[in-house]
Coordinates of C-alpha atoms and ligand atoms in Angstrom, one line a residue:
X85 CA -79.4 -1.2 16.1
X86 CA -77.2 0.2 13.3
X87 CA -78.8 2.6 10.9
X88 CA -78.6 1.9 7.1
X89 CA -76.0 4.8 6.8
X90 CA -73.8 3.2 9.6
X91 CA -73.9 -0.2 7.8
X92 CA -73.0 1.4 4.5
X93 CA -70.1 3.2 6.1
X94 CA -68.8 0.0 7.8
X95 CA -69.0 -1.8 4.4
X96 CA -67.1 1.0 2.7
X97 CA -64.3 0.9 5.2
X98 CA -64.0 -2.9 4.9
X99 CA -64.0 -2.8 1.1
X100 CA -61.4 0.0 1.2
X101 CA -59.1 -1.9 3.6
X102 CA -59.2 -5.1 1.6
X103 CA -58.4 -3.2 -1.6
X104 CA -55.2 -1.6 -0.1
X105 CA -52.0 -3.4 -1.0
X106 CA -50.5 -5.0 2.1
X107 CA -47.2 -3.2 1.4
X108 CA -46.0 -1.5 -1.8
X109 CA -44.0 -4.2 -3.7
X110 CA -40.4 -3.4 -4.5
X111 CA -39.9 -4.2 -8.2
X112 CA -36.1 -4.3 -7.9
X113 CA -36.1 -6.6 -4.8
X114 CA -38.4 -8.9 -6.7
X115 CA -36.0 -9.0 -9.7
X116 CA -32.9 -9.8 -7.7
X117 CA -33.4 -13.6 -7.7
X118 CA -33.8 -13.8 -11.4
X119 CA -30.7 -11.6 -12.0
X120 CA -28.6 -13.8 -9.7
X121 CA -30.0 -16.9 -11.5
X122 CA -28.9 -15.4 -14.8
X123 CA -25.5 -14.5 -13.3
X124 CA -25.1 -18.1 -12.2
X125 CA -25.9 -19.6 -15.5
X126 CA -23.8 -17.1 -17.4
X127 CA -20.7 -17.6 -15.1
X128 CA -21.2 -21.5 -15.1
X129 CA -21.1 -21.4 -19.0
X130 CA -18.0 -19.1 -18.9
X131 CA -16.2 -21.4 -16.4
X132 CA -16.8 -24.4 -18.7
X133 CA -15.4 -22.6 -21.7
X134 CA -12.4 -21.4 -19.7
X135 CA -11.4 -24.9 -19.0
X136 CA -7.7 -25.0 -18.1
X137 CA -7.0 -21.4 -19.1
X138 CA -5.0 -20.1 -16.1
X139 CA -5.7 -16.4 -16.6
X140 CA -8.7 -14.3 -15.5
X141 CA -11.6 -13.1 -17.7
X142 CA -11.8 -9.4 -18.5
X143 CA -14.0 -8.8 -21.6
X144 CA -14.8 -10.3 -24.9
X145 CA -12.8 -10.1 -28.2
X146 CA -14.3 -9.0 -31.5
X147 CA -14.9 -12.7 -32.4
X148 CA -17.0 -13.0 -29.2
X149 CA -14.5 -15.2 -27.3
X150 CA -13.4 -14.2 -23.8
X151 CA -10.3 -12.1 -23.3
X152 CA -8.4 -13.3 -20.2
X153 CA -5.6 -11.4 -18.4
X154 CA -2.7 -12.2 -16.1
X155 CA -3.0 -11.5 -12.3
X156 CA -1.0 -8.3 -12.8
X157 CA -3.8 -6.7 -14.8
X158 CA -5.8 -4.2 -12.9
X159 CA -9.0 -6.1 -13.5
X160 CA -7.8 -9.5 -12.3
X161 CA -9.7 -9.4 -8.9
X162 CA -13.1 -8.9 -10.3
X163 CA -13.8 -12.4 -11.7
X164 CA -13.1 -14.1 -8.4
X165 CA -15.1 -11.3 -6.8
X166 CA -18.1 -12.1 -8.9
X167 CA -17.8 -15.8 -8.0
X168 CA -17.7 -14.8 -4.3
X169 CA -20.9 -12.7 -4.8
X170 CA -22.5 -15.9 -6.3
X171 CA -21.4 -17.7 -3.2
X172 CA -22.7 -14.9 -0.9
X173 CA -26.1 -15.0 -2.6
X174 CA -26.5 -18.8 -2.9
X175 CA -24.4 -20.2 -0.1
X176 CA -23.5 -23.0 -2.5
X177 CA -20.1 -24.7 -1.7
X178 CA -19.5 -25.1 -5.5
X179 CA -19.3 -21.3 -5.9
X180 CA -17.0 -21.0 -2.9
X181 CA -14.7 -23.6 -4.3
X182 CA -14.5 -21.9 -7.7
X183 CA -14.2 -18.4 -6.0
X184 CA -11.3 -19.6 -3.9
X185 CA -9.5 -21.3 -6.9
X186 CA -9.6 -18.1 -8.9
X187 CA -8.7 -16.0 -5.8
X188 CA -5.5 -18.0 -5.3
X189 CA -4.3 -17.0 -8.7
X190 CA -3.7 -13.6 -7.3
X191 CA -1.6 -14.7 -4.4
X192 CA 1.6 -13.2 -5.9
X193 CA 0.0 -9.8 -6.1
X194 CA 0.6 -9.4 -2.3
X195 CA 4.1 -8.2 -3.3
X196 CA 3.1 -6.3 -6.5
X197 CA 4.4 -2.7 -6.8
X198 CA 4.0 -2.2 -10.6
X199 CA 0.9 0.1 -10.4
X200 CA -1.6 1.4 -7.9
X201 CA -4.5 -1.0 -8.4
X202 CA -3.6 -3.5 -5.7
X203 CA -6.7 -2.4 -3.8
X204 CA -9.0 -3.4 -6.7
X205 CA -7.1 -6.6 -7.3
X206 CA -6.7 -8.0 -3.8
X207 CA -9.8 -6.3 -2.3
X208 CA -12.2 -7.9 -4.7
X209 CA -10.5 -11.4 -4.5
X210 CA -8.9 -11.9 -1.1
X211 CA -11.1 -9.2 0.5
X212 CA -14.2 -11.0 -0.5
X213 CA -12.7 -14.3 0.7
X214 CA -12.1 -12.7 4.1
X215 CA -15.6 -11.3 4.3
X216 CA -17.3 -14.6 3.6
X217 CA -14.8 -17.2 4.9
X218 CA -12.4 -15.5 7.4
X219 CA -9.0 -17.1 7.4
X220 CA -5.6 -15.8 8.8
X221 CA -4.0 -16.7 5.4
X222 CA -6.2 -14.2 3.6
X223 CA -5.5 -11.5 6.2
X224 CA -1.8 -11.9 5.7
X225 CA -2.1 -11.6 1.9
X226 CA -4.2 -8.4 2.3
X227 CA -1.7 -6.9 4.9
X228 CA 1.2 -7.6 2.5
X229 CA -0.7 -6.1 -0.4
X230 CA -1.4 -2.9 1.6
X231 CA 2.3 -2.6 2.5
X232 CA 3.2 -3.0 -1.2
X233 CA 0.7 -0.4 -2.2
X234 CA 2.0 2.0 0.4
X235 CA 5.5 1.9 -1.2
X236 CA 3.9 4.0 -4.0
X237 CA 3.1 6.9 -1.6
X238 CA 5.1 10.0 -2.5
X239 CA 5.5 11.9 0.8
X240 CA 6.3 15.2 -0.9
X241 CA 2.9 15.1 -2.7
X242 CA 0.9 13.3 0.0
X243 CA -0.4 11.1 -2.7
X244 CA -0.1 7.6 -4.1
X245 CA 1.4 7.5 -7.5
X246 CA -0.8 5.7 -10.0
X247 CA 1.4 4.7 -13.0
X248 CA 5.1 4.7 -13.9
X249 CA 5.0 5.4 -17.6
X250 CA 5.4 8.3 -20.0
X251 CA 4.2 10.9 -20.9
X252 CA 3.4 11.4 -17.2
X253 CA 5.7 12.6 -14.5
X254 CA 3.9 11.5 -11.4
X255 CA 0.3 10.8 -12.4
X256 CA -2.6 10.4 -10.0
X257 CA -5.9 9.2 -11.4
X258 CA -9.3 9.5 -9.7
X259 CA -9.7 5.7 -9.9
X260 CA -7.0 5.6 -7.2
X261 CA -9.6 6.4 -4.5
X262 CA -10.8 2.9 -4.9
X263 CA -7.5 1.4 -3.6
X264 CA -7.7 3.2 -0.2
X265 CA -10.0 0.7 1.5
X266 CA -7.2 -1.9 1.4
X267 CA -5.1 0.5 3.4
X268 CA -7.8 1.4 5.9
X269 CA -8.6 -2.2 6.5
X270 CA -4.9 -3.1 7.0
X271 CA -4.4 -0.2 9.5
X272 CA -7.2 -1.7 11.6
X273 CA -6.1 -5.3 11.2
X274 CA -2.5 -5.6 12.3
X275 CA -0.9 -3.5 9.5
X276 CA 1.1 -0.3 10.2
X277 CA -1.0 2.6 11.6
X278 CA 0.6 4.9 9.0
X279 CA -1.5 3.1 6.3
X280 CA -4.5 5.0 7.6
X281 CA -2.6 8.3 7.4
X282 CA -1.5 7.5 3.8
X283 CA -5.1 6.8 2.8
X284 CA -6.4 9.9 4.5
X285 CA -3.6 12.1 3.0
X286 CA -4.3 10.7 -0.5
X287 CA -8.1 11.4 -0.1
X288 CA -7.4 14.9 1.3
X289 CA -5.1 15.9 -1.6
X290 CA -7.5 14.4 -4.1
X291 CA -10.4 16.3 -2.5
X292 CA -8.5 19.5 -2.8
X293 CA -6.8 19.1 -6.2
X294 CA -8.7 16.7 -8.5
X295 CA -12.0 18.5 -9.2
X296 CA -13.3 21.1 -11.6
X297 CA -15.3 24.1 -10.3
X298 CA -18.5 22.4 -11.6
X299 CA -17.9 19.6 -9.1
X300 CA -16.7 16.9 -11.7
X301 CA -13.5 15.0 -11.4
X302 CA -10.5 15.1 -13.8
X303 CA -9.3 11.7 -14.8
X304 CA -5.5 12.3 -14.5
X305 CA -3.7 15.0 -12.6
X306 CA 0.1 14.9 -13.3
X307 CA 2.3 16.2 -10.6
X308 CA 6.0 17.3 -10.4
X309 CA 7.3 14.9 -7.8
X310 CA 10.0 17.4 -6.7
X311 CA 8.0 20.6 -6.3
X312 CA 4.6 19.0 -5.7
X313 CA 3.1 21.4 -8.3
X314 CA 0.5 20.3 -10.8
X315 CA 2.2 19.9 -14.3
X316 CA -1.0 19.2 -16.2
X317 CA -4.5 17.7 -16.3
X318 CA -5.1 14.9 -18.8
X319 CA -8.3 13.5 -20.3
X320 CA -6.8 10.0 -20.8
X321 CA -9.9 7.8 -20.9
X322 CA -12.2 10.8 -21.1
X323 CA -13.2 12.8 -24.2
X324 CA -11.4 16.0 -23.4
X325 CA -9.6 17.5 -20.4
X326 CA -12.6 19.7 -19.9
X327 CA -15.3 17.0 -19.9
X328 CA -16.3 14.5 -17.2
X329 CA -15.4 10.9 -18.0
X330 CA -18.4 8.9 -16.8
X331 CA -16.7 6.1 -14.9
X332 CA -14.2 8.6 -13.3
X333 CA -17.2 10.4 -11.7
X334 CA -18.5 7.0 -10.5
X335 CA -15.1 6.1 -8.9
X336 CA -15.1 9.5 -7.2
X337 CA -18.5 9.0 -5.6
X338 CA -17.6 5.5 -4.5
X339 CA -14.2 6.4 -3.2
X340 CA -15.2 9.4 -1.2
X341 CA -18.2 7.6 0.2
X342 CA -16.0 4.7 1.4
X343 CA -13.5 7.1 2.9
X344 CA -16.3 8.9 4.7
X345 CA -17.4 5.5 6.1
X346 CA -13.8 5.0 7.3
X347 CA -13.0 8.4 8.8
X348 CA -16.3 10.3 9.3
X349 CA -14.5 13.4 7.8
X350 CA -17.4 15.6 6.6
X351 CA -15.6 16.9 3.6
X352 CA -15.5 13.4 2.1
X353 CA -19.3 13.0 2.4
X354 CA -19.7 16.5 0.9
X355 CA -17.4 15.6 -2.0
X356 CA -19.3 12.3 -2.7
X357 CA -22.6 14.2 -2.7
X358 CA -21.3 17.0 -4.9
X359 CA -20.2 14.5 -7.6
X360 CA -23.3 12.4 -7.2
X361 CA -25.6 15.5 -7.6
X362 CA -23.5 16.7 -10.6
X363 CA -24.1 13.3 -12.4
X364 CA -27.7 12.9 -11.4
X365 CA -28.7 16.3 -12.6
X366 CA -26.6 16.3 -15.8
X367 CA -28.7 17.4 -18.8
X368 CA -27.0 14.7 -21.0
X369 CA -27.9 11.8 -18.7
X370 CA -30.3 9.5 -20.6
X371 CA -33.7 8.8 -19.2
X372 CA -32.7 5.2 -18.2
X373 CA -29.9 6.8 -16.1
X374 CA -27.1 4.7 -17.8
X375 CA -24.6 7.4 -18.8
X376 CA -22.9 7.9 -22.1
X377 CA -19.2 7.0 -21.7
X378 CA -18.4 10.7 -21.1
X379 CA -20.8 13.4 -19.9
X380 CA -19.4 15.7 -22.5
X381 CA -20.0 13.3 -25.5
X382 CA -22.8 14.0 -27.9
X383 CA -26.1 12.7 -26.5
X384 CA -27.4 10.6 -29.3
X385 CA -28.2 6.9 -30.1
X386 CA -24.8 6.3 -31.7
X387 CA -22.8 7.4 -28.7
X388 CA -21.7 4.4 -26.6
X389 CA -23.1 4.0 -23.2
X390 CA -21.1 2.8 -20.2
X391 CA -23.0 0.3 -18.1
X392 CA -19.9 -0.1 -15.9
X393 CA -20.2 3.6 -14.9
X394 CA -23.9 3.1 -14.0
X395 CA -23.1 -0.1 -12.0
X396 CA -20.2 1.6 -10.0
X397 CA -22.4 4.7 -9.4
X398 CA -25.4 2.6 -8.3
X399 CA -23.3 0.7 -5.8
X400 CA -21.8 3.9 -4.5
X401 CA -25.2 5.6 -4.3
X402 CA -26.7 2.8 -2.2
X403 CA -24.0 3.2 0.3
X404 CA -24.2 7.0 0.1
X405 CA -27.9 6.8 0.8
X406 CA -27.1 5.3 4.2
X407 CA -24.6 8.0 5.1
X408 CA -26.3 11.2 3.8
X409 CA -29.2 12.9 5.6
X410 CA -31.0 13.3 2.3
X411 CA -30.2 9.7 1.4
X412 CA -33.5 8.8 -0.1
X413 CA -32.8 10.6 -3.4
X414 CA -29.6 8.6 -3.8
X415 CA -31.3 5.3 -3.1
X416 CA -34.2 6.1 -5.5
X417 CA -31.7 7.0 -8.3
X418 CA -29.7 3.8 -7.7
X419 CA -32.9 1.7 -7.8
X420 CA -33.7 3.3 -11.2
X421 CA -30.2 2.5 -12.6
X422 CA -30.4 -1.0 -11.3
X423 CA -33.8 -1.6 -12.8
X424 CA -32.4 -0.4 -16.2
X425 CA -29.4 -2.7 -15.9
X426 CA -31.6 -5.6 -14.9
X427 CA -33.8 -5.1 -18.0
X428 CA -33.2 -6.9 -21.4
X429 CA -31.6 -3.6 -22.7
X430 CA -28.5 -4.4 -20.6
X431 CA -28.8 -7.9 -19.1
X432 CA -27.3 -10.5 -21.4
X433 CA -29.6 -13.0 -22.9
X434 CA -28.9 -16.6 -21.6
X435 CA -25.8 -18.0 -23.3
X436 CA -24.8 -14.7 -25.0
X437 CA -22.2 -12.0 -24.2
X438 CA -19.3 -14.5 -23.7
X439 CA -20.8 -15.5 -20.3
X440 CA -20.6 -12.0 -18.8
X441 CA -23.8 -10.5 -17.3
X442 CA -24.0 -6.9 -18.5
X443 CA -23.7 -5.6 -22.1
X444 CA -22.9 -2.1 -23.3
X445 CA -19.9 -1.0 -21.3
X446 CA -17.0 1.2 -22.5
X447 CA -13.5 0.7 -21.3
X448 CA -11.2 3.2 -23.2
X449 CA -12.9 4.9 -26.1
X450 CA -10.1 7.3 -27.0
X451 CA -7.7 4.3 -27.0
X452 CA -10.2 2.6 -29.4
X453 CA -10.4 -0.3 -26.9
X454 CA -13.4 -2.0 -25.3
X455 CA -16.2 0.0 -26.8
X456 CA -19.7 -1.3 -26.2
X457 CA -18.6 -4.6 -24.7
X458 CA -19.1 -6.6 -21.5
X459 CA -16.5 -5.7 -18.8
X460 CA -15.9 -7.9 -15.8
X461 CA -16.0 -4.9 -13.4
X462 CA -19.4 -3.8 -14.7
X463 CA -20.7 -7.2 -13.5
X464 CA -18.8 -6.9 -10.2
X465 CA -20.3 -3.5 -9.2
X466 CA -23.8 -4.5 -10.5
X467 CA -23.8 -7.6 -8.3
X468 CA -22.4 -5.7 -5.4
X469 CA -25.0 -2.9 -5.9
X470 CA -27.8 -5.5 -5.9
X471 CA -26.5 -7.1 -2.7
X472 CA -26.1 -3.7 -1.0
X473 CA -29.6 -2.7 -2.2
X474 CA -31.1 -6.0 -0.8
X475 CA -29.3 -5.4 2.5
X476 CA -30.8 -1.9 2.8
X477 CA -34.3 -2.8 1.6
X478 CA -34.5 -5.8 4.0
X479 CA -32.6 -4.1 6.8
X480 CA -30.1 -7.1 7.0
X481 CA -26.7 -5.4 6.8
X482 CA -23.8 -7.1 5.0
X483 CA -20.1 -6.7 5.7
X484 CA -17.8 -4.4 3.6
X485 CA -14.2 -5.3 3.3
X486 CA -13.1 -2.5 5.6
X487 CA -15.3 -4.0 8.4
X488 CA -14.1 -7.6 7.8
X489 CA -12.1 -9.0 10.7
Ligands
LIG790 N1 -9.2 2.0 -13.6 C1 -9.3 2.0 -15.0 C2 -10.7 2.2 -15.6 O1 -11.6 2.5 -14.9 O2 -10.8 1.9 -16.7

């Protein structure tokens, strides 16, 4: 016979157990379906409006219409990349058909040597095609593109030259780290083994020469191609040569994380963590964790944000969280950024924003260009970050370009 006290204890335990949540809900995971639904409706609307326009969407113009660019523009691969993400998420053959049609517009980039951004352009278009629908034809385009990019390597510097125009002599920009995955992929997939050496040399020299003592990255380092000496540092898209341009920091975190994945060189992981820690602890980072366009800019409501920097950073941090021993802090931070970007403060209302998904990005403020606008690459890294986050949160890994066969 149970005593009254025993019965009360049993009841208390039963009530306690039934009140416990089965498993803490993940608010971000729950929001991913509605964000992809919005992405689908936005991009369907944009595709209808594009009609027979043969170029690729980049941003909106002051009158709200979509600005499109030729395949040679550094942003050309992101639109097909976004269509591939919609295919990856939905599995719908219609998205695949559209993604492939826009991917094929970049076919000629396989021989492009006019600047360093071939990794962005072909990686996001043909690289996504290869991840999701492997075909020999795509591999060949990517191998050709890697060989074209490698022609920009300057052996005396150990670096890939970014641009060919004045006032620079031999400029290397931090964004260039993003192009290295094309080279590491090609080296593993029938391209010349030296492509991996080029990628590693570029990352080594960037690691050694592209950072301030506080851990932040310069945007442009201009070299003398004869002596290898640094001629000057430039602010370019940043506010001042002494201040950290927000998207440049995001490129650095992303680029060094991917090069750590590719080489397991501990200094790359350390570099990615240093830049991430610098940004995450920055006193001027707003509470929603979407940075102002430059960490040195005045922190007030009239200073433009850069949602693209937050999206790139979040995607990089999700990957970094899987590489670093103290990864949880990076995943938590990325989740906060992605929740902010998924909120009405940044997610476009249906039918608005020219059909792009995210609002409030800044392309080139000192150039008075693309300030507080949608940018196709903000959408790209946002969708990638959500897919990466879902893979981590549900323990169902997805393939990155460099692991695509
Ligand atoms: N790669 C150029 C930019 O981030 O604006």
